[in-house]
Amino acid sequence: MSPYCDVLIIGSGAAGLISAINLANEGFSVLVLTKDAVTESSSSYAQGGVAVPLALGDSPEKHIEDTLRVGQGLADRNVVRFYINSITGYIKILRSWGIPFLGFKNNHIEEKCLGNEAAHSHRRILKIGGDLSGRALMKSLWETACRHPNISISQGTVLVELLKSDNDFCVGGIFQDINNNVFQITAKATILASGGLASLYSKSTSPNVSTGDGIACAHKIGAKIKNLEFIQFHPTALDHPSYFLLSEALRGEGALLYNKLNERFMFDYSPENLELAPRAIVSNAVWREINRTGAVFLDIRHLGEEYIKNKFQGIYECCKHFGYDLANDSVPVTPAAHYAIGGVQVSLESKTSVDGLWAIGEVACTGLHGADRLASNSLLECIVGAFSSTQSIKEFIQQNNDLGKYPQEIDSLEFDFTGIVDTSEIANDLKHRMWKFASFDRKEEHLLYLLDYLEELEGKLPKQISTNPFINQLKNQVLASKLLVKAALSRRESIGTHQVHNINYNVNSFS
Ligand code: FAD
Ligand code: SIN
């Protein structure tokens, strides 16, 4: 692996790989470094698909309005317009790369193939391969990326710090591999595509890699971070240690929610939209009903075994694997941390506030979502961000062709030589505290307690890069948690996914 490239991409989810293929097609040498195996990304776990206004009678305008309504006044109208008006064109390009989108016949979409999800005024979820869209998407992108002569990929290679030049440009990063070697890679342009931070919580639908490393590292070199208080909790994760996602597409096709008293409680929380109210409302309702009655169940049995097995083959089989039969059981569900709405603040071209550093996908705060996110708008965000950042990266490289050529001496870095100590107990304890004190019904005294705890923990960790990868990981986990808690403390009102204690939860706050 060469220590120098045109474009360094950190993360191999949908955002990272689409960007890699696109930039490699432009002739740049691209290096993709990723924390774990390529299968470990939220993109690989995605189920529903990509929101695209393709159906007859649907339009970008309607999709824009739905997105803005769910964002509750905090989404940026210009950004929403730009992203949604761009998506159809980029889907065409992805189809030309061979991504197996379902339902296209002679360039027309068969409406019955589009999925339905909460708060969409139209069927518009474009599926890939089947009901586990992420797997098919990532398999196809991975095969294309691996065959590309301009792309090199290294799995198990973790970003520890981003690097800045003397004139304050980002010029790459410091990484640690599976043998604990620490080394630097420099580049003319660096793209963070390292995903979100839902795994800072003990209950999470996301893979373990989603611990907010990219956000922590960007913050350390002075990049602006925005809206981290908005963590989207998915209402229906299986209440099982896997927290396997039961896609909103199930509710889109008619699955119902019941509490332990067998009451269909969504009538009390969103009488008009019921199970298909925006996610923040359904998650809050599920959380409250679990506390009030002891459990909540998702029931899709009335749709019939054959329908369920055909329409949701992948989800059905995964549930079976965990001991639940969707066709014959109503299954226990819990809310779980799912998606980071906030992140590294970027412009329309995905530029961060640090020159030479772009952020795309879930790590970025683009302004598309606001206080809550419309279902399946995040793969859309990955796709549009990956393509639309290209022009500014090309121009930047033309103007700064020597950037990153002269790396700093790695020997000059000081290391912490703690041996291999297992930090998993501390990391898990932190995740439980985050769930308990920074999920629903946030209380100021709880957040302040959490902040104290995080600061104390931070004080015990070494300042330097450690030869122990678990320590480096824990440091990023602590910093990302701290940024989240501070953001939650600074927003006083309940809005969207950020619900604070003592303010009556207003079921009519969304109409
Ligand atoms: P990811 O796909 O998470 O990729 C991040 C990459 O960065 C990974 O490869 C990771 O290993 C790497 N990385 C992290 N830290 C480091 C580090 N320190 N060093 C090096 N590499 C690092 N959205 C939709 O629009 N539609 C859906 O149907 C949908 N379903 C979902 C289902 C589930 C279960 C989950 C969890 C999310 C779902 N989402 C969905 C959200 C969506 O999948 C994600 O927001 C999106 O895939 C994020 O893509 P990404 O490329 O930005 O990040
Ligand atoms: C789901 O399929 O329920 C997840 C969709 C999303 O997070 O956008």
XYZ file of C-alpha atoms and ligand atoms in Angstrom:
572
model
C 0.000 0.000 0.000
C 1.446 3.314 -1.079
C 1.575 5.911 1.722
C 0.574 8.667 -0.715
C -2.419 8.986 -3.038
C -4.558 11.558 -4.804
C -7.672 10.870 -2.758
C -7.834 9.140 0.608
C -11.270 7.840 1.582
C -11.927 6.802 5.162
C -14.766 4.264 5.318
C -16.128 1.693 2.879
C -19.909 2.098 3.238
C -22.119 3.313 0.404
C -20.771 6.879 0.604
C -17.108 5.786 0.580
C -17.365 3.227 -2.210
C -19.550 5.310 -4.552
C -17.169 8.212 -4.109
C -14.156 5.930 -4.675
C -15.527 4.490 -7.924
C -16.587 7.875 -9.212
C -13.228 9.557 -8.473
C -11.307 6.564 -9.812
C -13.337 6.852 -13.033
C -12.066 10.454 -13.232
C -8.503 9.110 -13.251
C -7.475 9.771 -9.625
C -5.573 7.212 -7.565
C -7.900 6.392 -4.681
C -7.106 4.626 -1.428
C -9.995 3.387 0.729
C -9.122 2.544 4.339
C -11.725 0.960 6.527
C -11.949 -0.032 10.168
C -13.189 -3.602 9.964
C -14.290 -6.014 7.253
C -16.130 -4.294 4.418
C -19.342 -6.045 5.473
C -19.399 -3.996 8.695
C -21.136 -0.786 7.787
C -24.642 0.604 8.248
C -24.878 0.555 4.472
C -24.564 -3.243 4.483
C -27.296 -3.472 7.144
C -29.767 -1.210 5.309
C -33.121 -2.784 4.625
C -35.724 -0.486 3.060
C -33.814 1.131 0.176
C -33.387 4.602 -1.324
C -36.142 7.232 -1.349
C -36.564 8.379 -4.969
C -39.656 10.148 -6.372
C -40.147 7.883 -9.380
C -43.776 6.727 -9.264
C -46.489 8.101 -11.506
C -48.137 10.965 -9.626
C -45.121 11.468 -7.356
C -42.697 14.350 -7.876
C -39.518 15.849 -6.409
C -41.720 18.666 -5.028
C -43.776 16.192 -2.972
C -40.639 14.454 -1.726
C -39.152 17.847 -0.795
C -42.277 18.802 1.143
C -42.337 15.467 3.036
C -38.658 15.892 3.954
C -39.160 19.457 5.180
C -42.283 18.515 7.185
C -40.458 15.710 9.008
C -37.435 17.985 9.589
C -39.739 20.342 11.537
C -38.270 23.588 10.316
C -34.629 22.665 10.889
C -33.855 21.179 7.454
C -32.300 23.592 4.964
C -34.726 24.123 2.064
C -31.939 24.774 -0.475
C -30.090 21.632 0.532
C -33.287 19.551 0.476
C -34.083 20.836 -3.018
C -30.567 20.170 -4.265
C -30.384 16.608 -2.902
C -33.851 15.519 -3.999
C -33.660 17.138 -7.428
C -30.315 15.372 -8.026
C -31.118 11.814 -6.950
C -32.865 10.510 -10.083
C -29.903 11.394 -12.331
C -27.436 9.639 -10.019
C -29.652 6.530 -9.844
C -29.237 6.352 -13.649
C -25.460 6.365 -13.250
C -25.609 3.684 -10.545
C -27.804 1.547 -12.817
C -25.134 1.886 -15.522
C -22.609 0.533 -12.986
C -24.831 -2.541 -12.559
C -26.479 -1.851 -9.162
C -29.502 -4.207 -9.141
C -32.350 -1.762 -8.423
C -35.701 -3.550 -8.480
C -38.633 -2.723 -10.721
C -37.133 -0.964 -13.754
C -38.550 -2.047 -17.123
C -37.327 -0.080 -20.151
C -36.429 2.853 -17.938
C -39.885 2.893 -16.301
C -40.491 1.854 -12.746
C -43.174 -0.623 -11.772
C -44.890 1.135 -8.896
C -45.673 -2.071 -7.031
C -41.931 -2.628 -6.622
C -41.511 0.624 -4.689
C -41.721 0.311 -0.918
C -43.812 2.424 1.444
C -42.401 3.925 4.640
C -43.552 6.316 7.334
C -44.358 9.970 6.536
C -43.915 9.553 2.768
C -46.957 10.836 0.893
C -46.235 8.330 -1.875
C -44.690 4.921 -2.452
C -41.093 5.829 -3.246
C -38.603 3.426 -1.655
C -36.458 2.031 -4.437
C -35.255 -1.421 -3.426
C -32.020 -3.142 -4.337
C -31.962 -6.891 -4.783
C -34.803 -7.567 -2.295
C -35.883 -6.587 1.212
C -32.301 -6.399 2.519
C -31.300 -3.629 0.101
C -27.979 -2.816 1.764
C -26.482 -6.249 1.197
C -27.180 -6.179 -2.537
C -26.009 -2.584 -2.872
C -22.747 -3.196 -1.040
C -21.966 -6.476 -2.809
C -22.330 -4.769 -6.148
C -20.299 -1.673 -5.156
C -17.589 -3.826 -3.572
C -17.202 -5.942 -6.721
C -16.915 -2.809 -8.878
C -14.433 -1.128 -6.518
C -12.234 -4.233 -6.212
C -11.957 -4.564 -10.005
C -11.049 -0.912 -10.523
C -7.353 -0.407 -11.382
C -7.251 3.029 -9.696
C -8.651 1.861 -6.344
C -6.737 0.200 -3.504
C -8.629 -0.942 -0.414
C -7.339 -1.935 2.986
C -9.697 -3.482 5.544
C -8.925 -3.509 9.272
C -7.169 -0.147 8.995
C -8.446 2.370 11.524
C -8.280 6.148 11.400
C -6.741 7.355 14.666
C -6.123 11.030 13.876
C -6.496 13.309 10.872
C -3.340 15.139 9.767
C -2.997 18.849 9.154
C -0.215 20.607 7.217
C 1.554 23.708 8.542
C -0.861 25.885 6.569
C -3.844 24.127 8.193
C -4.913 21.962 5.280
C -5.998 18.395 5.962
C -3.417 16.157 4.294
C -4.482 12.638 5.280
C -4.481 10.691 8.504
C -2.725 8.468 11.003
C -3.933 4.865 10.954
C -3.500 1.660 12.923
C -3.686 -1.776 11.308
C -4.696 -5.161 12.727
C -1.103 -5.761 13.875
C -1.268 -2.473 15.824
C 1.256 -0.782 13.529
C 0.720 2.974 13.452
C 1.499 4.784 10.188
C 0.455 7.794 8.205
C -1.123 8.068 4.777
C -1.061 11.409 3.036
C -3.215 12.613 0.178
C -4.069 15.621 -1.942
C -7.689 15.354 -0.804
C -9.189 13.480 2.150
C -12.789 12.277 2.346
C -14.397 11.224 5.606
C -17.026 8.585 4.895
C -16.834 6.941 8.293
C -20.554 6.750 9.093
C -22.441 7.683 12.228
C -22.327 7.096 15.966
C -25.418 5.074 16.896
C -23.189 2.425 18.474
C -22.357 4.849 21.264
C -25.608 3.458 22.719
C -26.102 -0.019 24.178
C -29.293 -0.483 22.150
C -28.431 0.170 18.535
C -29.406 -1.143 15.115
C -25.990 -0.156 13.755
C -22.799 -2.194 13.492
C -20.120 -1.863 16.176
C -17.946 0.236 13.867
C -20.361 3.203 14.169
C -18.713 4.899 17.140
C -18.326 8.388 15.721
C -14.548 8.171 15.121
C -14.755 10.430 12.076
C -16.692 13.080 13.976
C -14.227 12.951 16.901
C -11.170 13.150 14.602
C -12.651 15.996 12.544
C -13.417 17.914 15.739
C -9.811 17.434 16.925
C -8.463 19.237 13.842
C -10.966 22.066 14.213
C -13.771 21.068 11.801
C -17.193 22.399 12.740
C -19.642 19.835 14.134
C -23.392 20.458 14.057
C -26.691 19.083 15.443
C -25.250 16.049 17.251
C -28.174 16.105 19.709
C -30.409 14.733 16.948
C -29.962 10.986 17.249
C -32.682 9.116 15.443
C -34.031 6.144 17.391
C -35.699 3.528 15.240
C -38.974 2.431 16.855
C -38.829 -1.223 15.928
C -35.610 -3.057 16.672
C -36.122 -6.651 17.768
C -36.021 -6.718 21.589
C -33.175 -9.212 21.545
C -29.431 -8.632 22.107
C -28.950 -8.389 18.325
C -31.350 -5.390 18.096
C -31.982 -6.620 14.578
C -33.957 -4.021 12.629
C -37.596 -4.709 11.775
C -37.814 -2.361 8.830
C -40.352 0.423 8.662
C -41.334 -1.204 5.369
C -43.182 -3.789 7.504
C -45.368 -1.037 8.956
C -45.546 0.457 5.453
C -47.278 -2.740 4.345
C -49.599 -2.888 7.367
C -47.723 -4.178 10.448
C -49.325 -2.877 13.662
C -48.000 -1.956 17.110
C -49.563 -3.204 20.358
C -48.594 -2.706 23.984
C -48.564 -5.444 26.595
C -52.244 -4.736 27.347
C -52.975 -5.531 23.698
C -53.895 -1.902 22.983
C -53.119 -0.308 19.626
C -51.591 2.684 21.347
C -50.636 4.780 18.300
C -54.224 6.103 18.307
C -53.194 8.086 21.401
C -49.993 9.496 19.947
C -50.736 10.239 16.298
C -54.403 9.588 15.537
C -54.025 10.539 11.899
C -50.828 8.791 10.929
C -50.811 5.957 13.487
C -47.928 3.486 12.889
C -46.756 5.602 9.940
C -46.171 8.815 11.877
C -42.654 10.253 11.604
C -40.035 8.162 13.342
C -39.437 10.441 16.337
C -43.115 10.233 17.255
C -43.381 6.451 16.901
C -40.103 5.881 18.802
C -41.244 8.084 21.677
C -44.577 6.302 21.770
C -42.949 2.855 21.824
C -40.545 3.954 24.553
C -43.389 5.352 26.694
C -45.595 2.306 26.227
C -42.769 -0.060 27.183
C -42.295 1.961 30.380
C -46.053 2.122 31.045
C -47.110 -1.429 30.231
C -43.925 -3.508 30.140
C -43.570 -4.381 26.447
C -44.475 -3.496 22.867
C -45.049 -5.924 19.988
C -45.051 -5.630 16.213
C -47.707 -7.749 14.553
C -47.832 -8.521 10.855
C -49.504 -11.935 11.053
C -52.735 -10.701 9.469
C -50.950 -10.304 6.118
C -50.562 -14.075 5.851
C -47.579 -16.391 5.787
C -47.114 -16.515 2.030
C -47.203 -12.727 1.616
C -44.773 -12.199 4.496
C -42.330 -14.801 3.253
C -42.426 -13.423 -0.302
C -42.305 -9.734 0.461
C -39.893 -9.850 3.405
C -37.875 -12.981 2.764
C -34.613 -11.657 4.218
C -36.176 -10.116 7.329
C -38.314 -13.231 7.863
C -35.261 -15.495 7.712
C -33.159 -13.306 10.017
C -35.990 -13.235 12.595
C -36.269 -17.011 12.335
C -32.548 -17.203 13.069
C -33.119 -15.195 16.270
C -36.024 -17.463 17.298
C -39.035 -15.418 16.074
C -41.496 -16.397 13.367
C -43.014 -13.222 11.891
C -45.771 -15.230 10.232
C -46.945 -16.800 13.488
C -45.704 -14.590 16.352
C -46.135 -10.964 17.228
C -42.572 -9.962 18.032
C -41.251 -7.835 20.921
C -39.705 -4.558 19.817
C -37.751 -1.727 21.383
C -36.494 1.605 20.119
C -32.754 1.586 19.383
C -30.257 4.251 18.332
C -30.196 4.139 14.561
C -28.872 7.212 12.820
C -26.860 10.393 13.452
C -28.672 13.346 11.926
C -25.869 15.697 12.920
C -22.180 15.375 12.215
C -19.373 17.241 10.486
C -20.862 20.396 9.033
C -20.526 20.548 5.232
C -21.404 22.792 2.317
C -23.444 21.714 -0.727
C -20.172 20.404 -2.240
C -19.579 18.336 0.949
C -16.619 20.530 1.973
C -15.967 20.716 5.702
C -14.702 23.865 7.398
C -11.130 22.492 7.070
C -9.554 22.868 3.608
C -8.676 19.567 1.999
C -11.292 17.621 3.993
C -14.690 16.542 2.651
C -17.354 14.598 4.573
C -20.061 12.520 2.915
C -22.812 10.173 4.084
C -23.865 9.764 7.680
C -20.730 11.382 9.147
C -21.783 14.669 7.561
C -24.376 17.195 8.648
C -25.615 18.410 5.273
C -28.840 20.124 6.364
C -31.017 17.585 4.528
C -32.750 16.195 7.614
C -33.364 18.798 10.330
C -34.846 17.600 13.629
C -35.956 14.207 12.301
C -35.134 12.229 9.152
C -37.566 10.974 6.558
C -37.110 7.222 6.098
C -34.680 6.127 3.383
C -33.371 9.644 2.814
C -29.934 8.692 4.103
C -28.858 6.370 1.308
C -30.076 9.191 -0.934
C -27.761 11.526 0.996
C -24.818 9.112 0.600
C -25.365 8.855 -3.151
C -25.843 12.547 -3.869
C -22.968 13.578 -1.572
C -20.595 11.071 -3.177
C -21.279 12.317 -6.716
C -21.772 16.007 -6.098
C -18.512 16.453 -4.170
C -16.457 15.383 -7.214
C -16.188 18.724 -8.979
C -14.881 20.603 -5.947
C -12.374 17.802 -5.217
C -11.112 17.944 -8.809
C -10.696 21.713 -8.680
C -8.995 21.560 -5.285
C -6.485 18.960 -6.508
C -5.720 21.011 -9.632
C -4.917 24.016 -7.438
C -3.004 22.104 -4.735
C -1.215 19.405 -6.645
C 1.690 19.067 -4.199
C -0.453 18.744 -1.088
C 0.406 15.836 1.183
C 3.633 15.042 -0.689
C 5.818 15.919 2.282
C 4.482 14.010 5.294
C 5.549 14.841 8.823
C 8.056 12.446 10.370
C 6.096 9.721 12.133
C 9.055 9.257 14.503
C 8.353 12.706 15.863
C 5.013 11.510 17.224
C 4.951 10.497 20.839
C 3.233 7.223 21.678
C 1.578 5.797 24.732
C 2.947 2.289 25.226
C 0.155 0.782 27.327
C 0.118 -2.939 26.676
C -2.951 -4.789 25.494
C -5.527 -4.129 28.175
C -9.119 -4.963 27.422
C -11.237 -1.811 27.494
C -14.501 -3.517 26.498
C -15.957 -3.389 29.994
C -15.496 0.390 30.189
C -16.773 0.834 26.635
C -19.916 -1.233 27.339
C -20.549 0.561 30.603
C -20.361 3.866 28.740
C -22.876 2.632 26.147
C -25.324 1.672 28.905
C -24.974 5.095 30.528
C -25.567 6.789 27.169
C -28.745 4.757 26.706
C -29.966 5.456 30.211
C -29.197 9.168 30.335
C -29.001 10.487 26.764
C -31.735 8.706 24.809
C -35.384 9.605 25.533
C -36.779 12.122 27.993
C -33.418 13.826 28.426
C -32.962 15.473 31.812
C -30.451 18.250 32.401
C -29.114 16.707 35.625
C -28.583 13.367 33.881
C -26.743 14.960 30.985
C -24.558 16.952 33.395
C -23.789 13.788 35.346
C -22.860 12.055 32.083
C -20.618 14.938 31.087
C -18.769 14.745 34.432
C -18.353 11.013 34.012
C -17.020 11.446 30.451
C -14.572 14.152 31.522
C -13.282 12.013 34.344
C -12.850 9.057 31.994
C -11.120 11.256 29.425
C -8.685 12.431 32.105
C -7.620 8.835 32.759
C -6.863 8.093 29.108
C -3.472 8.924 27.577
C -3.200 12.101 25.511
C -0.897 10.505 22.922
C -1.777 7.920 20.302
C -1.647 4.523 21.965
C -0.042 1.374 20.667
C -3.184 -0.265 22.082
C -6.000 0.092 19.486
C -8.723 -0.372 22.101
C -7.532 2.742 23.892
C -7.539 4.807 20.699
C -11.050 3.587 19.962
C -12.239 4.353 23.497
C -10.799 7.872 23.260
C -12.858 8.568 20.136
C -15.929 7.004 21.739
C -15.554 9.257 24.778
C -15.003 12.393 22.709
C -17.946 11.687 20.378
C -20.186 11.010 23.404
C -19.041 14.254 24.991
C -19.847 16.260 21.870
C -23.285 14.637 21.731
C -24.061 15.312 25.400
C -22.904 18.945 25.148
C -25.096 19.428 22.076
C -28.064 17.904 23.930
C -27.471 20.236 26.872
C -27.401 23.268 24.651
C -30.778 22.685 22.990
C -33.417 23.493 25.580
C -36.597 22.723 23.647
C -38.115 19.376 22.670
C -38.120 19.017 18.926
C -37.992 15.983 16.647
C -35.620 13.334 17.924
C -34.424 15.552 20.819
C -37.021 15.198 23.582
C -36.258 16.823 26.902
C -37.862 16.040 30.238
C -40.545 18.171 31.881
C -41.880 19.593 28.712
C -45.145 17.886 27.935
C -44.684 15.717 24.921
C -47.020 17.333 22.450
C -48.576 14.761 20.151
C -49.799 17.560 17.914
C -46.346 19.067 17.460
C -46.303 17.393 14.062
C -49.196 17.853 11.716
P -21.467 3.387 6.778
O -22.206 2.582 5.792
O -21.795 3.203 8.200
O -19.932 3.156 6.551
C -18.978 3.724 7.414
C -17.647 3.092 7.123
O -16.630 3.790 7.846
C -17.549 1.640 7.548
O -16.879 0.952 6.532
C -16.720 1.698 8.808
O -15.977 0.534 9.050
C -15.794 2.851 8.490
N -15.178 3.479 9.661
C -15.764 3.901 10.811
N -14.829 4.379 11.654
C -13.636 4.271 11.028
C -12.285 4.542 11.386
N -11.951 5.054 12.590
N -11.304 4.265 10.491
C -11.594 3.712 9.282
N -12.842 3.425 8.887
C -13.848 3.705 9.751
N -30.958 4.387 5.229
C -31.721 4.442 4.120
O -31.705 5.441 3.405
N -32.490 3.383 3.768
C -32.553 2.245 4.512
O -33.256 1.323 4.156
C -31.782 2.177 5.701
N -31.824 1.084 6.495
C -30.978 1.010 7.582
C -30.948 -0.141 8.349
C -30.067 -0.252 9.410
C -30.046 -1.502 10.234
C -29.204 0.825 9.723
C -28.246 0.724 10.867
C -29.249 1.982 8.975
C -30.129 2.096 7.908
N -30.182 3.245 7.128
C -30.970 3.289 6.007
C -29.212 4.309 7.328
C -28.105 4.139 6.272
O -27.868 2.774 6.083
C -26.827 4.814 6.688
O -27.047 6.115 7.094
C -25.850 4.842 5.514
O -25.712 3.565 4.972
C -24.520 5.376 5.976
O -23.582 5.140 4.970
P -22.108 5.680 5.135
O -21.370 5.199 3.945
O -22.124 7.114 5.433
O -21.593 4.972 6.460
C -35.929 0.894 7.718
O -35.920 0.087 6.779
O -36.808 0.934 8.584
C -34.790 1.843 7.843
C -34.926 2.914 6.856
C -34.083 4.092 7.225
O -33.441 4.124 8.261
O -34.097 5.044 6.436
